[in-house]
mmCIF file of C-alpha atoms and ligand atoms in Angstrom:
data_model
loop_
_atom_site.group_PDB
_atom_site.id
_atom_site.type_symbol
_atom_site.label_atom_id
_atom_site.label_comp_id
_atom_site.label_asym_id
_atom_site.label_seq_id
_atom_site.Cartn_x
_atom_site.Cartn_y
_atom_site.Cartn_z
ATOM 1 C CA MET A 189 -71.554 32.105 -0.640
ATOM 2 C CA ARG A 190 -68.587 31.432 -2.440
ATOM 3 C CA THR A 191 -67.063 34.819 -4.047
ATOM 4 C CA PRO A 192 -64.630 34.234 -7.514
ATOM 5 C CA ALA A 193 -61.704 34.678 -5.359
ATOM 6 C CA ASP A 194 -62.969 31.751 -2.981
ATOM 7 C CA LEU A 195 -63.299 29.358 -6.296
ATOM 8 C CA GLN A 196 -59.868 30.195 -7.387
ATOM 9 C CA ALA A 197 -58.479 29.280 -3.773
ATOM 10 C CA ASP A 198 -60.086 26.041 -3.812
ATOM 11 C CA ILE A 199 -57.700 25.263 -6.778
ATOM 12 C CA GLY A 200 -54.536 23.227 -5.589
ATOM 13 C CA GLU A 201 -52.890 22.588 -8.655
ATOM 14 C CA ILE A 202 -53.282 23.984 -12.093
ATOM 15 C CA LEU A 203 -53.140 21.051 -14.461
ATOM 16 C CA LEU A 204 -53.376 22.757 -17.680
ATOM 17 C CA THR A 205 -53.297 26.448 -18.078
ATOM 18 C CA GLU A 206 -55.157 28.678 -20.643
ATOM 19 C CA ALA A 207 -52.215 28.738 -23.182
ATOM 20 C CA GLN A 208 -51.758 25.128 -23.261
ATOM 21 C CA ILE A 209 -55.592 24.658 -23.629
ATOM 22 C CA GLN A 210 -55.710 27.001 -26.334
ATOM 23 C CA ALA A 211 -52.734 25.724 -28.000
ATOM 24 C CA ARG A 212 -54.003 21.992 -27.986
ATOM 25 C CA VAL A 213 -57.742 22.962 -29.154
ATOM 26 C CA ALA A 214 -55.835 24.770 -32.258
ATOM 27 C CA GLU A 215 -53.990 21.695 -33.008
ATOM 28 C CA LEU A 216 -56.829 19.443 -32.607
ATOM 29 C CA GLY A 217 -58.891 21.712 -34.780
ATOM 30 C CA ALA A 218 -56.374 21.693 -37.641
ATOM 31 C CA GLN A 219 -56.198 17.468 -37.389
ATOM 32 C CA ILE A 220 -59.676 17.440 -37.538
ATOM 33 C CA SER A 221 -59.820 19.829 -40.205
ATOM 34 C CA ALA A 222 -57.518 17.931 -42.356
ATOM 35 C CA ASP A 223 -58.724 14.525 -41.329
ATOM 36 C CA TYR A 224 -62.462 15.299 -42.831
ATOM 37 C CA GLY A 225 -61.240 16.929 -46.169
ATOM 38 C CA GLY A 226 -63.698 19.445 -46.930
ATOM 39 C CA ARG A 227 -66.801 17.433 -45.810
ATOM 40 C CA ARG A 228 -69.635 18.940 -43.676
ATOM 41 C CA LEU A 229 -68.933 18.022 -40.070
ATOM 42 C CA THR A 230 -71.595 17.715 -37.138
ATOM 43 C CA LEU A 231 -70.400 18.474 -33.847
ATOM 44 C CA VAL A 232 -72.185 17.030 -31.303
ATOM 45 C CA SER A 233 -71.707 18.691 -27.839
ATOM 46 C CA VAL A 234 -72.150 16.806 -24.920
ATOM 47 C CA LEU A 235 -73.687 19.641 -22.119
ATOM 48 C CA LYS A 236 -73.097 21.023 -19.772
ATOM 49 C CA GLY A 237 -69.281 20.100 -19.470
ATOM 50 C CA SER A 238 -67.811 20.192 -23.205
ATOM 51 C CA LEU A 239 -69.665 23.985 -23.610
ATOM 52 C CA PRO A 240 -66.405 26.092 -23.491
ATOM 53 C CA PHE A 241 -64.570 23.031 -25.472
ATOM 54 C CA MET A 242 -67.015 22.921 -28.000
ATOM 55 C CA ALA A 243 -66.842 26.490 -28.635
ATOM 56 C CA ASP A 244 -63.252 26.727 -28.874
ATOM 57 C CA LEU A 245 -62.886 23.708 -31.144
ATOM 58 C CA MET A 246 -65.747 24.848 -33.688
ATOM 59 C CA ARG A 247 -63.801 27.932 -34.216
ATOM 60 C CA SER A 248 -60.692 25.923 -35.060
ATOM 61 C CA ILE A 249 -61.902 23.892 -37.602
ATOM 62 C CA SER A 250 -62.111 24.835 -41.126
ATOM 63 C CA LEU A 251 -65.135 22.988 -42.555
ATOM 64 C CA PRO A 252 -68.611 23.468 -43.282
ATOM 65 C CA LEU A 253 -69.890 22.512 -39.652
ATOM 66 C CA GLN A 254 -73.178 22.454 -37.994
ATOM 67 C CA ILE A 255 -73.607 21.847 -34.169
ATOM 68 C CA ASP A 256 -75.969 19.991 -32.103
ATOM 69 C CA LEU A 257 -76.405 19.326 -28.216
ATOM 70 C CA MET A 258 -77.238 16.865 -26.043
ATOM 71 C CA GLU A 259 -77.188 16.723 -22.440
ATOM 72 C CA VAL A 260 -76.873 13.609 -20.216
ATOM 73 C CA SER A 261 -76.589 13.083 -16.484
ATOM 74 C CA SER A 262 -74.486 10.195 -15.294
ATOM 75 C CA TYR A 263 -73.467 11.884 -11.970
ATOM 76 C CA GLY A 264 -76.099 12.612 -9.352
ATOM 77 C CA GLY A 265 -75.801 16.078 -7.372
ATOM 78 C CA SER A 266 -72.294 16.919 -6.474
ATOM 79 C CA THR A 267 -70.649 13.306 -5.702
ATOM 80 C CA THR A 268 -67.439 12.726 -7.822
ATOM 81 C CA GLU A 269 -68.176 9.063 -8.674
ATOM 82 C CA SER A 270 -70.261 7.694 -11.862
ATOM 83 C CA SER A 271 -73.415 5.992 -10.944
ATOM 84 C CA GLY A 272 -73.381 4.310 -14.390
ATOM 85 C CA LEU A 273 -76.585 5.462 -14.822
ATOM 86 C CA VAL A 274 -77.120 7.548 -18.212
ATOM 87 C CA ARG A 275 -80.104 9.779 -18.534
ATOM 88 C CA ILE A 276 -80.955 11.667 -21.802
ATOM 89 C CA LEU A 277 -82.166 15.454 -20.453
ATOM 90 C CA LYS A 278 -81.703 17.274 -23.808
ATOM 91 C CA ASP A 279 -81.933 15.016 -27.018
ATOM 92 C CA LEU A 280 -80.928 16.179 -30.460
ATOM 93 C CA SER A 281 -82.722 18.638 -32.641
ATOM 94 C CA SER A 282 -82.269 17.425 -35.782
ATOM 95 C CA SER A 283 -81.615 14.427 -37.668
ATOM 96 C CA ILE A 284 -77.978 12.931 -37.758
ATOM 97 C CA GLU A 285 -78.679 10.250 -40.627
ATOM 98 C CA GLY A 286 -75.980 10.021 -43.348
ATOM 99 C CA GLU A 287 -74.117 12.726 -41.515
ATOM 100 C CA ASP A 288 -70.161 12.924 -40.449
ATOM 101 C CA VAL A 289 -70.697 13.333 -36.458
ATOM 102 C CA LEU A 290 -67.960 13.989 -34.145
ATOM 103 C CA ILE A 291 -69.047 14.177 -30.308
ATOM 104 C CA CYS A 292 -67.600 16.408 -28.312
ATOM 105 C CA GLU A 293 -66.804 15.657 -24.881
ATOM 106 C CA ASP A 294 -65.112 17.357 -21.525
ATOM 107 C CA ILE A 295 -63.547 14.105 -20.091
ATOM 108 C CA ILE A 296 -63.815 10.260 -20.325
ATOM 109 C CA ASP A 297 -63.534 9.018 -16.924
ATOM 110 C CA THR A 298 -65.021 5.521 -16.426
ATOM 111 C CA GLY A 299 -66.609 5.763 -20.279
ATOM 112 C CA LEU A 300 -69.963 4.622 -18.985
ATOM 113 C CA THR A 301 -71.691 7.953 -20.675
ATOM 114 C CA LEU A 302 -69.898 7.848 -23.803
ATOM 115 C CA ASN A 303 -70.559 4.035 -24.254
ATOM 116 C CA TYR A 304 -74.333 4.893 -23.872
ATOM 117 C CA LEU A 305 -73.935 7.907 -26.047
ATOM 118 C CA VAL A 306 -72.300 5.903 -28.806
ATOM 119 C CA ARG A 307 -74.570 3.593 -29.055
ATOM 120 C CA TYR A 308 -77.392 5.849 -28.620
ATOM 121 C CA LEU A 309 -76.128 7.599 -31.723
ATOM 122 C CA GLY A 310 -74.927 5.062 -33.781
ATOM 123 C CA GLY A 311 -78.652 3.761 -33.829
ATOM 124 C CA LYS A 312 -79.373 6.773 -35.644
ATOM 125 C CA LYS A 313 -77.255 5.861 -38.708
ATOM 126 C CA PRO A 314 -74.653 8.623 -39.291
ATOM 127 C CA ALA A 315 -71.928 8.116 -41.804
ATOM 128 C CA THR A 316 -69.534 8.574 -39.701
ATOM 129 C CA LEU A 317 -69.350 8.389 -35.734
ATOM 130 C CA ARG A 318 -65.693 9.726 -33.963
ATOM 131 C CA ILE A 319 -65.294 10.689 -30.550
ATOM 132 C CA CYS A 320 -62.955 13.980 -29.615
ATOM 133 C CA THR A 321 -62.337 14.565 -25.933
ATOM 134 C CA LEU A 322 -60.639 17.470 -24.198
ATOM 135 C CA LEU A 323 -59.830 15.381 -21.410
ATOM 136 C CA ASP A 324 -58.860 11.133 -20.723
ATOM 137 C CA LYS A 325 -58.729 9.978 -17.449
ATOM 138 C CA PRO A 326 -57.663 6.154 -18.508
ATOM 139 C CA ALA A 327 -56.865 4.666 -15.139
ATOM 140 C CA ARG A 328 -60.255 4.404 -14.189
ATOM 141 C CA ARG A 329 -62.309 3.104 -17.596
ATOM 142 C CA LEU A 330 -64.356 0.370 -17.240
ATOM 143 C CA VAL A 331 -65.485 0.072 -20.762
ATOM 144 C CA GLU A 332 -63.164 0.262 -23.631
ATOM 145 C CA ILE A 333 -64.134 3.650 -26.112
ATOM 146 C CA PRO A 334 -62.677 4.327 -29.297
ATOM 147 C CA VAL A 335 -61.359 7.880 -28.872
ATOM 148 C CA ASP A 336 -60.348 9.352 -31.834
ATOM 149 C CA TYR A 337 -58.887 12.722 -30.662
ATOM 150 C CA THR A 338 -57.812 13.371 -27.467
ATOM 151 C CA GLY A 339 -56.539 16.702 -26.071
ATOM 152 C CA PHE A 340 -54.892 15.640 -22.697
ATOM 153 C CA THR A 341 -54.391 12.295 -20.875
ATOM 154 C CA ILE A 342 -54.704 13.328 -17.260
ATOM 155 C CA PRO A 343 -53.902 11.136 -14.100
ATOM 156 C CA ASP A 344 -56.680 10.192 -11.734
ATOM 157 C CA GLN A 345 -57.392 13.374 -10.144
ATOM 158 C CA PHE A 346 -61.049 14.937 -9.621
ATOM 159 C CA VAL A 347 -60.676 18.135 -12.121
ATOM 160 C CA VAL A 348 -62.679 21.236 -12.721
ATOM 161 C CA GLY A 349 -62.368 24.509 -14.884
ATOM 162 C CA TYR A 350 -62.971 25.146 -18.502
ATOM 163 C CA GLY A 351 -66.686 23.446 -18.221
ATOM 164 C CA LEU A 352 -65.764 20.928 -15.609
ATOM 165 C CA ASP A 353 -67.632 21.200 -12.330
ATOM 166 C CA TYR A 354 -67.915 20.232 -9.012
ATOM 167 C CA GLY A 355 -71.432 20.776 -7.531
ATOM 168 C CA GLU A 356 -72.072 22.581 -10.994
ATOM 169 C CA LEU A 357 -69.493 25.324 -9.546
ATOM 170 C CA TYR A 358 -66.064 26.132 -11.039
ATOM 171 C CA ARG A 359 -67.037 25.535 -14.865
ATOM 172 C CA ASN A 360 -66.056 29.452 -15.954
ATOM 173 C CA LEU A 361 -62.491 28.856 -15.316
ATOM 174 C CA ARG A 362 -60.159 29.667 -18.018
ATOM 175 C CA PHE A 363 -58.049 26.677 -16.630
ATOM 176 C CA VAL A 364 -58.204 22.834 -15.537
ATOM 177 C CA GLY A 365 -57.182 22.337 -11.935
ATOM 178 C CA VAL A 366 -57.184 20.061 -9.451
ATOM 179 C CA LEU A 367 -59.678 20.609 -6.177
ATOM 180 C CA LYS A 368 -58.130 20.917 -2.974
ATOM 181 C CA PRO A 369 -59.287 17.979 -1.223
ATOM 182 C CA GLU A 370 -60.879 19.968 1.788
ATOM 183 C CA VAL A 371 -63.419 21.050 -0.513
ATOM 184 C CA TYR A 372 -65.377 17.583 -0.616
ATOM 185 C CA ALA A 373 -65.428 17.820 3.003
ATOM 186 C CA ASP A 374 -66.803 21.226 3.092
ATOM 187 C CA PRO A 375 -69.847 21.724 0.971
ATOM 188 C CA GLY A 376 -70.350 25.360 1.921
HETATM 189 P P1 IMP B 597 -67.895 8.825 -17.156
HETATM 190 O O1 IMP B 597 -69.404 8.264 -17.586
HETATM 191 O O2 IMP B 597 -67.446 7.842 -15.992
HETATM 192 O O3 IMP B 597 -66.762 8.454 -18.692
HETATM 193 O O4 IMP B 597 -67.935 10.249 -16.912
HETATM 194 C C1 IMP B 597 -68.047 11.227 -17.569
HETATM 195 C C2 IMP B 597 -68.591 12.440 -17.454
HETATM 196 O O5 IMP B 597 -68.316 12.298 -15.694
HETATM 197 C C3 IMP B 597 -68.036 13.968 -17.844
HETATM 198 O O6 IMP B 597 -68.680 14.215 -18.803
HETATM 199 C C4 IMP B 597 -67.836 14.482 -16.582
HETATM 200 O O7 IMP B 597 -69.208 15.303 -16.843
HETATM 201 C C5 IMP B 597 -68.309 13.735 -15.545
HETATM 202 N N1 IMP B 597 -66.612 13.782 -14.714
HETATM 203 C C6 IMP B 597 -65.753 12.719 -14.745
HETATM 204 N N2 IMP B 597 -64.719 12.985 -14.136
HETATM 205 C C7 IMP B 597 -64.672 14.263 -13.665
HETATM 206 C C8 IMP B 597 -63.494 15.170 -13.306
HETATM 207 O O8 IMP B 597 -62.362 14.857 -12.685
HETATM 208 N N3 IMP B 597 -64.036 16.366 -12.835
HETATM 209 C C9 IMP B 597 -65.370 17.194 -13.363
HETATM 210 N N4 IMP B 597 -66.345 16.008 -13.891
HETATM 211 C C10 IMP B 597 -65.997 14.712 -14.134
HETATM 212 MG MG1 MG B 598 -70.085 15.969 -18.734
#
């Protein structure tokens, strides 16, 4: 069993501190509030990774706002490589037709997940459809994605924390950090 101390010890470098993340999320919220100019916004969170990000971002946005949740899987088990396969595990609960929709993602890596989601949600005829991602890893992009709001652009490293997982763990860390390489080798 991994204790909380073990999980902290698995992190090599802290890439983004809690303070850095909170400051940037506040900036994004202010920018989004200004850009949408009093219109009503629907935030669509892509579970599970974007849960903390959406929870903080929505409270930084001063617009009439509704949320909906989708869950998709693009990675099987605890691997760190995209399978390219996207499966909908949980669909929207309300219609987004005619709504201003902002997709809220944790990280864009290959872009395969969002490429699928943009086409899927676009088919539901929202008035506008934009993308907000906390992290962008452009080095590994396989498909081009028009990203409207980016929290941080990061190097090609596998990161965990603030929603991001490895083998479903580490999501509850308050910061974003790089896993020590030996963690991949030792599942136990
Ligand atoms: P994409 O389809 O390759 O763009 O992958 C997007 C999804 O892969 C994200 O929503 C994450 O769930 C996962 N992912 C990609 N890179 C990382 C990472 O560095 N750490 C944790 N999860 C990641
Ligand atoms: Mg995700």
